[in-house]
Amino acid sequence: QTVVTQEPSFSVSPGGTVTVTCGASSGSVSTSYYPSWFQQTPGQAPRTLIYNTNTRSSGVPDRFSGSILGNKAALTITGAQADDESDYYCVLYMGGGVWVFGGGTKLTVL
Amino acid sequence: QVQLQESGPGLVKPSQTLSLTCTVSGGSISSGSYYWSWIRQPAGKGLEWIGRMYTSGSTNYNPSLKSRVTISVDTSKNQFSLKMSSVTAADTAVYYCARVTGGGYYDYWGQGTLVTVSS
């Protein structure tokens, strides 16, 4: 089964920009993988930020954006705020009705 | 506003079958083109996709869990269910249900329910 990889952790200063990536062991990630991004704080259900590569979910601030960067899906936070400190997960569609989540990225804002 | 709520036993013995239900409110489970999905998360670890059922009743499962998992729907109760057989401690996790659109938008999530596998 394809493994989906993310950076385990990242640190960003308030107001700074950070890009989290989502790669697949099967090869280059494209829009055909329908990448989505989720934010999760402790004890809470995931919240969908981005779907279908770059479409923001309702109510998500525009400082969150999604894209394909090189051979990976990417989530960029521009102008990070303290309450962006969370775990971030991507999910990719592998075909055949199967989705695979990435291992998650713990973002620290300090 | 669609809402999803998981329910089921919080404690299951090893080798037994885990059974969870997701009750959908604010919309009919049999209308529209949606995938009704299950995802789990062991404590301190990442999310794992378990499987999904389409509105038509067709199913897809995580290959690593496929032999033990069944997702079904009860349209009369507006619910869909997860059954996982032969559980072990490794199946201890928070289990989430979610609705997913055809375009891959995980638009609604349940709050999650903790299932512990222990004797």
PDB file of C-alpha atoms in Angstrom:
ATOM      1  CA  GLN A   1       0.000   0.000   0.000  1.00  0.00           C
ATOM      2  CA  THR A   2       1.198   3.513  -0.818  1.00  0.00           C
ATOM      3  CA  VAL A   3       2.713   5.463   2.049  1.00  0.00           C
ATOM      4  CA  VAL A   4       1.889   9.155   2.316  1.00  0.00           C
ATOM      5  CA  THR A   5       4.618  11.234   3.924  1.00  0.00           C
ATOM      6  CA  GLN A   6       4.588  14.585   5.689  1.00  0.00           C
ATOM      7  CA  GLU A   7       7.188  16.453   7.668  1.00  0.00           C
ATOM      8  CA  PRO A   8       6.783  15.309  11.300  1.00  0.00           C
ATOM      9  CA  SER A   9       7.098  18.807  12.682  1.00  0.00           C
ATOM     10  CA  PHE A  10       7.584  22.414  11.728  1.00  0.00           C
ATOM     11  CA  SER A  11       8.114  25.636  13.599  1.00  0.00           C
ATOM     12  CA  VAL A  12       7.082  29.088  12.395  1.00  0.00           C
ATOM     13  CA  SER A  13       7.237  32.545  13.904  1.00  0.00           C
ATOM     14  CA  PRO A  14       4.035  34.552  14.305  1.00  0.00           C
ATOM     15  CA  GLY A  15       3.393  36.344  11.031  1.00  0.00           C
ATOM     16  CA  GLY A  16       5.656  33.996   9.155  1.00  0.00           C
ATOM     17  CA  THR A  17       4.975  31.614   6.300  1.00  0.00           C
ATOM     18  CA  VAL A  18       5.229  27.850   6.403  1.00  0.00           C
ATOM     19  CA  THR A  19       4.639  25.176   3.773  1.00  0.00           C
ATOM     20  CA  VAL A  20       3.790  21.624   4.740  1.00  0.00           C
ATOM     21  CA  THR A  21       4.104  18.988   2.027  1.00  0.00           C
ATOM     22  CA  CYS A  22       2.414  15.675   1.290  1.00  0.00           C
ATOM     23  CA  GLY A  23       4.202  13.102  -0.834  1.00  0.00           C
ATOM     24  CA  ALA A  24       3.357   9.598  -2.026  1.00  0.00           C
ATOM     25  CA  SER A  25       5.658   6.600  -2.231  1.00  0.00           C
ATOM     26  CA  SER A  26       3.907   5.611  -5.455  1.00  0.00           C
ATOM     27  CA  GLY A  27       5.226   8.660  -7.282  1.00  0.00           C
ATOM     28  CA  SER A  28       4.414  12.277  -7.989  1.00  0.00           C
ATOM     29  CA  VAL A  29       1.277  13.719  -6.422  1.00  0.00           C
ATOM     30  CA  SER A  30      -1.001  15.486  -8.876  1.00  0.00           C
ATOM     31  CA  THR A  31      -4.469  16.969  -8.762  1.00  0.00           C
ATOM     32  CA  SER A  32      -5.741  13.493  -9.645  1.00  0.00           C
ATOM     33  CA  TYR A  33      -4.999  12.517  -6.063  1.00  0.00           C
ATOM     34  CA  TYR A  34      -7.599  15.081  -4.884  1.00  0.00           C
ATOM     35  CA  PRO A  35      -5.429  16.156  -1.935  1.00  0.00           C
ATOM     36  CA  SER A  36      -7.185  17.499   1.123  1.00  0.00           C
ATOM     37  CA  TRP A  37      -5.791  19.106   4.246  1.00  0.00           C
ATOM     38  CA  PHE A  38      -7.108  18.958   7.800  1.00  0.00           C
ATOM     39  CA  GLN A  39      -6.336  20.818  10.995  1.00  0.00           C
ATOM     40  CA  GLN A  40      -6.682  19.053  14.338  1.00  0.00           C
ATOM     41  CA  THR A  41      -6.263  20.312  17.857  1.00  0.00           C
ATOM     42  CA  PRO A  42      -6.042  17.960  20.861  1.00  0.00           C
ATOM     43  CA  GLY A  43      -9.291  16.250  21.723  1.00  0.00           C
ATOM     44  CA  GLN A  44     -11.095  17.601  18.673  1.00  0.00           C
ATOM     45  CA  ALA A  45     -12.242  16.078  15.415  1.00  0.00           C
ATOM     46  CA  PRO A  46     -10.316  17.091  12.320  1.00  0.00           C
ATOM     47  CA  ARG A  47     -11.437  20.233  10.543  1.00  0.00           C
ATOM     48  CA  THR A  48     -11.219  20.314   6.773  1.00  0.00           C
ATOM     49  CA  LEU A  49      -9.176  23.267   5.524  1.00  0.00           C
ATOM     50  CA  ILE A  50      -8.561  22.489   1.863  1.00  0.00           C
ATOM     51  CA  TYR A  51     -10.007  19.967  -0.588  1.00  0.00           C
ATOM     52  CA  ASN A  52      -9.476  19.106  -4.216  1.00  0.00           C
ATOM     53  CA  THR A  53      -5.920  20.495  -4.061  1.00  0.00           C
ATOM     54  CA  ASN A  54      -6.709  24.171  -3.524  1.00  0.00           C
ATOM     55  CA  THR A  55     -10.363  24.790  -2.619  1.00  0.00           C
ATOM     56  CA  ARG A  56     -10.825  26.287   0.819  1.00  0.00           C
ATOM     57  CA  SER A  57     -13.581  24.894   2.986  1.00  0.00           C
ATOM     58  CA  SER A  58     -16.268  27.314   4.088  1.00  0.00           C
ATOM     59  CA  GLY A  59     -15.075  29.685   6.789  1.00  0.00           C
ATOM     60  CA  VAL A  60     -11.386  28.898   6.386  1.00  0.00           C
ATOM     61  CA  PRO A  61      -9.237  32.054   6.379  1.00  0.00           C
ATOM     62  CA  ASP A  62      -7.470  32.858   3.139  1.00  0.00           C
ATOM     63  CA  ARG A  63      -4.091  32.638   4.844  1.00  0.00           C
ATOM     64  CA  PHE A  64      -4.463  28.893   4.237  1.00  0.00           C
ATOM     65  CA  SER A  65      -3.833  27.805   0.669  1.00  0.00           C
ATOM     66  CA  GLY A  66      -3.255  24.531  -1.133  1.00  0.00           C
ATOM     67  CA  SER A  67      -1.228  23.714  -4.210  1.00  0.00           C
ATOM     68  CA  ILE A  68       0.960  21.191  -5.970  1.00  0.00           C
ATOM     69  CA  LEU A  69       4.632  22.009  -5.465  1.00  0.00           C
ATOM     70  CA  GLY A  70       6.935  19.888  -7.569  1.00  0.00           C
ATOM     71  CA  ASN A  71       5.865  16.308  -6.975  1.00  0.00           C
ATOM     72  CA  LYS A  72       3.940  16.890  -3.735  1.00  0.00           C
ATOM     73  CA  ALA A  73       0.751  18.461  -2.481  1.00  0.00           C
ATOM     74  CA  ALA A  74       1.368  21.461  -0.282  1.00  0.00           C
ATOM     75  CA  LEU A  75      -0.407  23.471   2.392  1.00  0.00           C
ATOM     76  CA  THR A  76       0.886  26.996   2.897  1.00  0.00           C
ATOM     77  CA  ILE A  77       0.029  29.177   5.863  1.00  0.00           C
ATOM     78  CA  THR A  78       0.845  32.825   5.194  1.00  0.00           C
ATOM     79  CA  GLY A  79       0.928  35.106   8.198  1.00  0.00           C
ATOM     80  CA  ALA A  80       0.788  32.373  10.817  1.00  0.00           C
ATOM     81  CA  GLN A  81      -1.123  33.092  13.996  1.00  0.00           C
ATOM     82  CA  ALA A  82      -0.811  31.585  17.437  1.00  0.00           C
ATOM     83  CA  ASP A  83      -4.019  29.604  17.065  1.00  0.00           C
ATOM     84  CA  ASP A  84      -2.640  27.915  13.941  1.00  0.00           C
ATOM     85  CA  GLU A  85      -0.579  25.775  16.302  1.00  0.00           C
ATOM     86  CA  SER A  86      -2.113  22.373  15.565  1.00  0.00           C
ATOM     87  CA  ASP A  87      -1.561  19.050  13.874  1.00  0.00           C
ATOM     88  CA  TYR A  88      -2.063  19.073  10.120  1.00  0.00           C
ATOM     89  CA  TYR A  89      -2.934  16.028   8.025  1.00  0.00           C
ATOM     90  CA  CYS A  90      -3.225  15.455   4.328  1.00  0.00           C
ATOM     91  CA  VAL A  91      -5.172  12.701   2.592  1.00  0.00           C
ATOM     92  CA  LEU A  92      -4.733  11.432  -0.954  1.00  0.00           C
ATOM     93  CA  TYR A  93      -7.028   9.430  -3.204  1.00  0.00           C
ATOM     94  CA  MET A  94      -5.167   6.373  -4.459  1.00  0.00           C
ATOM     95  CA  GLY A  95      -7.785   5.140  -6.887  1.00  0.00           C
ATOM     96  CA  GLY A  96      -9.952   2.046  -6.541  1.00  0.00           C
ATOM     97  CA  GLY A  97     -11.996   3.832  -3.898  1.00  0.00           C
ATOM     98  CA  VAL A  98      -9.096   3.966  -1.421  1.00  0.00           C
ATOM     99  CA  TRP A  99      -7.806   7.004   0.479  1.00  0.00           C
ATOM    100  CA  VAL A 100      -4.583   7.207   2.493  1.00  0.00           C
ATOM    101  CA  PHE A 101      -3.783   9.758   5.196  1.00  0.00           C
ATOM    102  CA  GLY A 102      -0.367  11.214   5.777  1.00  0.00           C
ATOM    103  CA  GLY A 103       1.320  10.777   9.125  1.00  0.00           C
ATOM    104  CA  GLY A 104       0.631  14.342  10.193  1.00  0.00           C
ATOM    105  CA  THR A 105       2.712  17.455  10.836  1.00  0.00           C
ATOM    106  CA  LYS A 106       2.878  19.102  14.232  1.00  0.00           C
ATOM    107  CA  LEU A 107       3.100  22.870  13.753  1.00  0.00           C
ATOM    108  CA  THR A 108       4.502  25.061  16.497  1.00  0.00           C
ATOM    109  CA  VAL A 109       4.057  28.823  16.352  1.00  0.00           C
ATOM    110  CA  LEU A 110       6.665  30.623  18.433  1.00  0.00           C
TER     111      LEU A 110
ATOM    112  CA  GLN B   1     -27.040  21.572   8.953  1.00  0.00           C
ATOM    113  CA  VAL B   2     -25.873  17.974   8.685  1.00  0.00           C
ATOM    114  CA  GLN B   3     -24.591  16.384  11.875  1.00  0.00           C
ATOM    115  CA  LEU B   4     -22.955  13.018  12.436  1.00  0.00           C
ATOM    116  CA  GLN B   5     -22.790  11.214  15.788  1.00  0.00           C
ATOM    117  CA  GLU B   6     -20.903   8.024  16.531  1.00  0.00           C
ATOM    118  CA  SER B   7     -22.156   5.571  19.126  1.00  0.00           C
ATOM    119  CA  GLY B   8     -21.283   2.126  20.385  1.00  0.00           C
ATOM    120  CA  PRO B   9     -19.503   0.232  23.155  1.00  0.00           C
ATOM    121  CA  GLY B  10     -16.454   1.959  24.525  1.00  0.00           C
ATOM    122  CA  LEU B  11     -14.854  -1.323  25.584  1.00  0.00           C
ATOM    123  CA  VAL B  12     -14.452  -4.443  23.474  1.00  0.00           C
ATOM    124  CA  LYS B  13     -12.661  -7.646  24.418  1.00  0.00           C
ATOM    125  CA  PRO B  14      -9.810  -8.975  22.302  1.00  0.00           C
ATOM    126  CA  SER B  15     -10.877 -11.320  19.493  1.00  0.00           C
ATOM    127  CA  GLN B  16     -14.430  -9.970  19.588  1.00  0.00           C
ATOM    128  CA  THR B  17     -16.199  -7.751  17.049  1.00  0.00           C
ATOM    129  CA  LEU B  18     -16.237  -3.971  17.340  1.00  0.00           C
ATOM    130  CA  SER B  19     -19.557  -2.450  16.286  1.00  0.00           C
ATOM    131  CA  LEU B  20     -20.145   1.269  15.855  1.00  0.00           C
ATOM    132  CA  THR B  21     -22.989   3.297  14.428  1.00  0.00           C
ATOM    133  CA  CYS B  22     -22.991   6.747  12.920  1.00  0.00           C
ATOM    134  CA  THR B  23     -26.338   8.543  13.068  1.00  0.00           C
ATOM    135  CA  VAL B  24     -26.878  11.231  10.469  1.00  0.00           C
ATOM    136  CA  SER B  25     -29.215  14.145  11.185  1.00  0.00           C
ATOM    137  CA  GLY B  26     -30.145  17.169   9.118  1.00  0.00           C
ATOM    138  CA  GLY B  27     -30.219  15.228   5.867  1.00  0.00           C
ATOM    139  CA  SER B  28     -31.093  11.864   4.378  1.00  0.00           C
ATOM    140  CA  ILE B  29     -28.326   9.287   4.142  1.00  0.00           C
ATOM    141  CA  SER B  30     -29.845   7.942   0.946  1.00  0.00           C
ATOM    142  CA  SER B  31     -30.073  11.205  -0.958  1.00  0.00           C
ATOM    143  CA  GLY B  32     -27.348  12.947  -2.877  1.00  0.00           C
ATOM    144  CA  SER B  33     -24.040  11.467  -3.980  1.00  0.00           C
ATOM    145  CA  TYR B  34     -21.992  10.985  -0.869  1.00  0.00           C
ATOM    146  CA  TYR B  35     -19.510   8.558   0.586  1.00  0.00           C
ATOM    147  CA  TRP B  36     -20.174   7.688   4.201  1.00  0.00           C
ATOM    148  CA  SER B  37     -16.779   7.002   5.716  1.00  0.00           C
ATOM    149  CA  TRP B  38     -14.988   5.722   8.802  1.00  0.00           C
ATOM    150  CA  ILE B  39     -11.594   6.982   9.994  1.00  0.00           C
ATOM    151  CA  ARG B  40      -9.744   6.123  13.199  1.00  0.00           C
ATOM    152  CA  GLN B  41      -6.930   7.582  15.283  1.00  0.00           C
ATOM    153  CA  PRO B  42      -4.981   5.743  17.987  1.00  0.00           C
ATOM    154  CA  ALA B  43      -3.990   7.926  20.906  1.00  0.00           C
ATOM    155  CA  GLY B  44      -1.077  10.167  20.007  1.00  0.00           C
ATOM    156  CA  LYS B  45      -0.947   8.887  16.436  1.00  0.00           C
ATOM    157  CA  GLY B  46      -2.212   9.867  13.018  1.00  0.00           C
ATOM    158  CA  LEU B  47      -5.449   9.355  11.157  1.00  0.00           C
ATOM    159  CA  GLU B  48      -6.147   6.076   9.365  1.00  0.00           C
ATOM    160  CA  TRP B  49      -8.784   5.696   6.652  1.00  0.00           C
ATOM    161  CA  ILE B  50     -10.879   2.571   7.304  1.00  0.00           C
ATOM    162  CA  GLY B  51     -13.387   2.545   4.493  1.00  0.00           C
ATOM    163  CA  ARG B  52     -16.471   4.043   2.932  1.00  0.00           C
ATOM    164  CA  MET B  53     -19.920   3.260   1.603  1.00  0.00           C
ATOM    165  CA  TYR B  54     -21.464   5.075  -1.322  1.00  0.00           C
ATOM    166  CA  THR B  55     -25.096   6.144  -1.297  1.00  0.00           C
ATOM    167  CA  SER B  56     -25.804   3.231  -3.675  1.00  0.00           C
ATOM    168  CA  GLY B  57     -24.436   0.750  -1.137  1.00  0.00           C
ATOM    169  CA  SER B  58     -21.109  -0.057  -2.779  1.00  0.00           C
ATOM    170  CA  THR B  59     -18.138  -0.197  -0.420  1.00  0.00           C
ATOM    171  CA  ASN B  60     -14.382   0.301  -0.433  1.00  0.00           C
ATOM    172  CA  TYR B  61     -11.996  -0.657   2.347  1.00  0.00           C
ATOM    173  CA  ASN B  62      -8.424  -0.048   3.456  1.00  0.00           C
ATOM    174  CA  PRO B  63      -6.564  -3.058   2.025  1.00  0.00           C
ATOM    175  CA  SER B  64      -4.814  -3.635   5.345  1.00  0.00           C
ATOM    176  CA  LEU B  65      -8.160  -3.931   7.169  1.00  0.00           C
ATOM    177  CA  LYS B  66     -10.357  -5.312   4.421  1.00  0.00           C
ATOM    178  CA  SER B  67     -10.525  -8.862   5.735  1.00  0.00           C
ATOM    179  CA  ARG B  68     -11.928  -7.683   9.084  1.00  0.00           C
ATOM    180  CA  VAL B  69     -14.136  -4.711   8.207  1.00  0.00           C
ATOM    181  CA  THR B  70     -17.719  -4.348   7.031  1.00  0.00           C
ATOM    182  CA  ILE B  71     -19.553  -1.061   6.499  1.00  0.00           C
ATOM    183  CA  SER B  72     -23.300  -1.152   6.066  1.00  0.00           C
ATOM    184  CA  VAL B  73     -26.226   1.237   6.028  1.00  0.00           C
ATOM    185  CA  ASP B  74     -29.685   1.299   7.606  1.00  0.00           C
ATOM    186  CA  THR B  75     -31.616   3.874   5.627  1.00  0.00           C
ATOM    187  CA  SER B  76     -34.705   3.489   7.821  1.00  0.00           C
ATOM    188  CA  LYS B  77     -32.717   4.805  10.776  1.00  0.00           C
ATOM    189  CA  ASN B  78     -30.536   7.170   8.750  1.00  0.00           C
ATOM    190  CA  GLN B  79     -27.481   5.397  10.094  1.00  0.00           C
ATOM    191  CA  PHE B  80     -24.417   3.633   8.781  1.00  0.00           C
ATOM    192  CA  SER B  81     -22.324   1.177  10.712  1.00  0.00           C
ATOM    193  CA  LEU B  82     -18.847  -0.241  11.097  1.00  0.00           C
ATOM    194  CA  LYS B  83     -18.070  -3.786  12.147  1.00  0.00           C
ATOM    195  CA  MET B  84     -14.488  -4.882  12.730  1.00  0.00           C
ATOM    196  CA  SER B  85     -13.843  -8.488  13.679  1.00  0.00           C
ATOM    197  CA  SER B  86     -11.048 -10.174  15.611  1.00  0.00           C
ATOM    198  CA  VAL B  87      -9.951  -6.969  17.317  1.00  0.00           C
ATOM    199  CA  THR B  88      -6.696  -6.595  19.203  1.00  0.00           C
ATOM    200  CA  ALA B  89      -5.207  -3.869  21.357  1.00  0.00           C
ATOM    201  CA  ALA B  90      -3.901  -2.286  18.153  1.00  0.00           C
ATOM    202  CA  ASP B  91      -7.495  -1.434  17.235  1.00  0.00           C
ATOM    203  CA  THR B  92      -7.839   0.823  20.286  1.00  0.00           C
ATOM    204  CA  ALA B  93      -8.534   4.267  18.864  1.00  0.00           C
ATOM    205  CA  VAL B  94     -10.927   7.151  18.494  1.00  0.00           C
ATOM    206  CA  TYR B  95     -13.237   6.264  15.631  1.00  0.00           C
ATOM    207  CA  TYR B  96     -14.701   9.027  13.476  1.00  0.00           C
ATOM    208  CA  CYS B  97     -17.439   8.928  10.884  1.00  0.00           C
ATOM    209  CA  ALA B  98     -17.488  11.468   8.080  1.00  0.00           C
ATOM    210  CA  ARG B  99     -19.401  12.429   4.968  1.00  0.00           C
ATOM    211  CA  VAL B 100     -17.365  12.822   1.800  1.00  0.00           C
ATOM    212  CA  THR B 101     -18.551  14.339  -1.463  1.00  0.00           C
ATOM    213  CA  GLY B 102     -17.774  12.898  -4.855  1.00  0.00           C
ATOM    214  CA  GLY B 103     -15.063  15.504  -5.218  1.00  0.00           C
ATOM    215  CA  GLY B 104     -13.298  14.281  -2.107  1.00  0.00           C
ATOM    216  CA  TYR B 105     -14.541  16.966   0.265  1.00  0.00           C
ATOM    217  CA  TYR B 106     -14.720  15.638   3.823  1.00  0.00           C
ATOM    218  CA  ASP B 107     -17.437  18.133   4.630  1.00  0.00           C
ATOM    219  CA  TYR B 108     -18.892  16.789   7.874  1.00  0.00           C
ATOM    220  CA  TRP B 109     -17.264  14.857  10.704  1.00  0.00           C
ATOM    221  CA  GLY B 110     -18.605  13.262  13.843  1.00  0.00           C
ATOM    222  CA  GLN B 111     -17.027  14.192  17.145  1.00  0.00           C
ATOM    223  CA  GLY B 112     -15.420  10.750  17.477  1.00  0.00           C
ATOM    224  CA  THR B 113     -15.845   7.915  19.932  1.00  0.00           C
ATOM    225  CA  LEU B 114     -13.129   6.124  21.868  1.00  0.00           C
ATOM    226  CA  VAL B 115     -13.039   2.356  21.615  1.00  0.00           C
ATOM    227  CA  THR B 116     -10.683   0.470  23.902  1.00  0.00           C
ATOM    228  CA  VAL B 117      -9.828  -3.163  23.248  1.00  0.00           C
ATOM    229  CA  SER B 118      -9.007  -4.834  26.531  1.00  0.00           C
ATOM    230  CA  SER B 119      -9.955  -7.877  28.544  1.00  0.00           C
TER     231      SER B 119
END
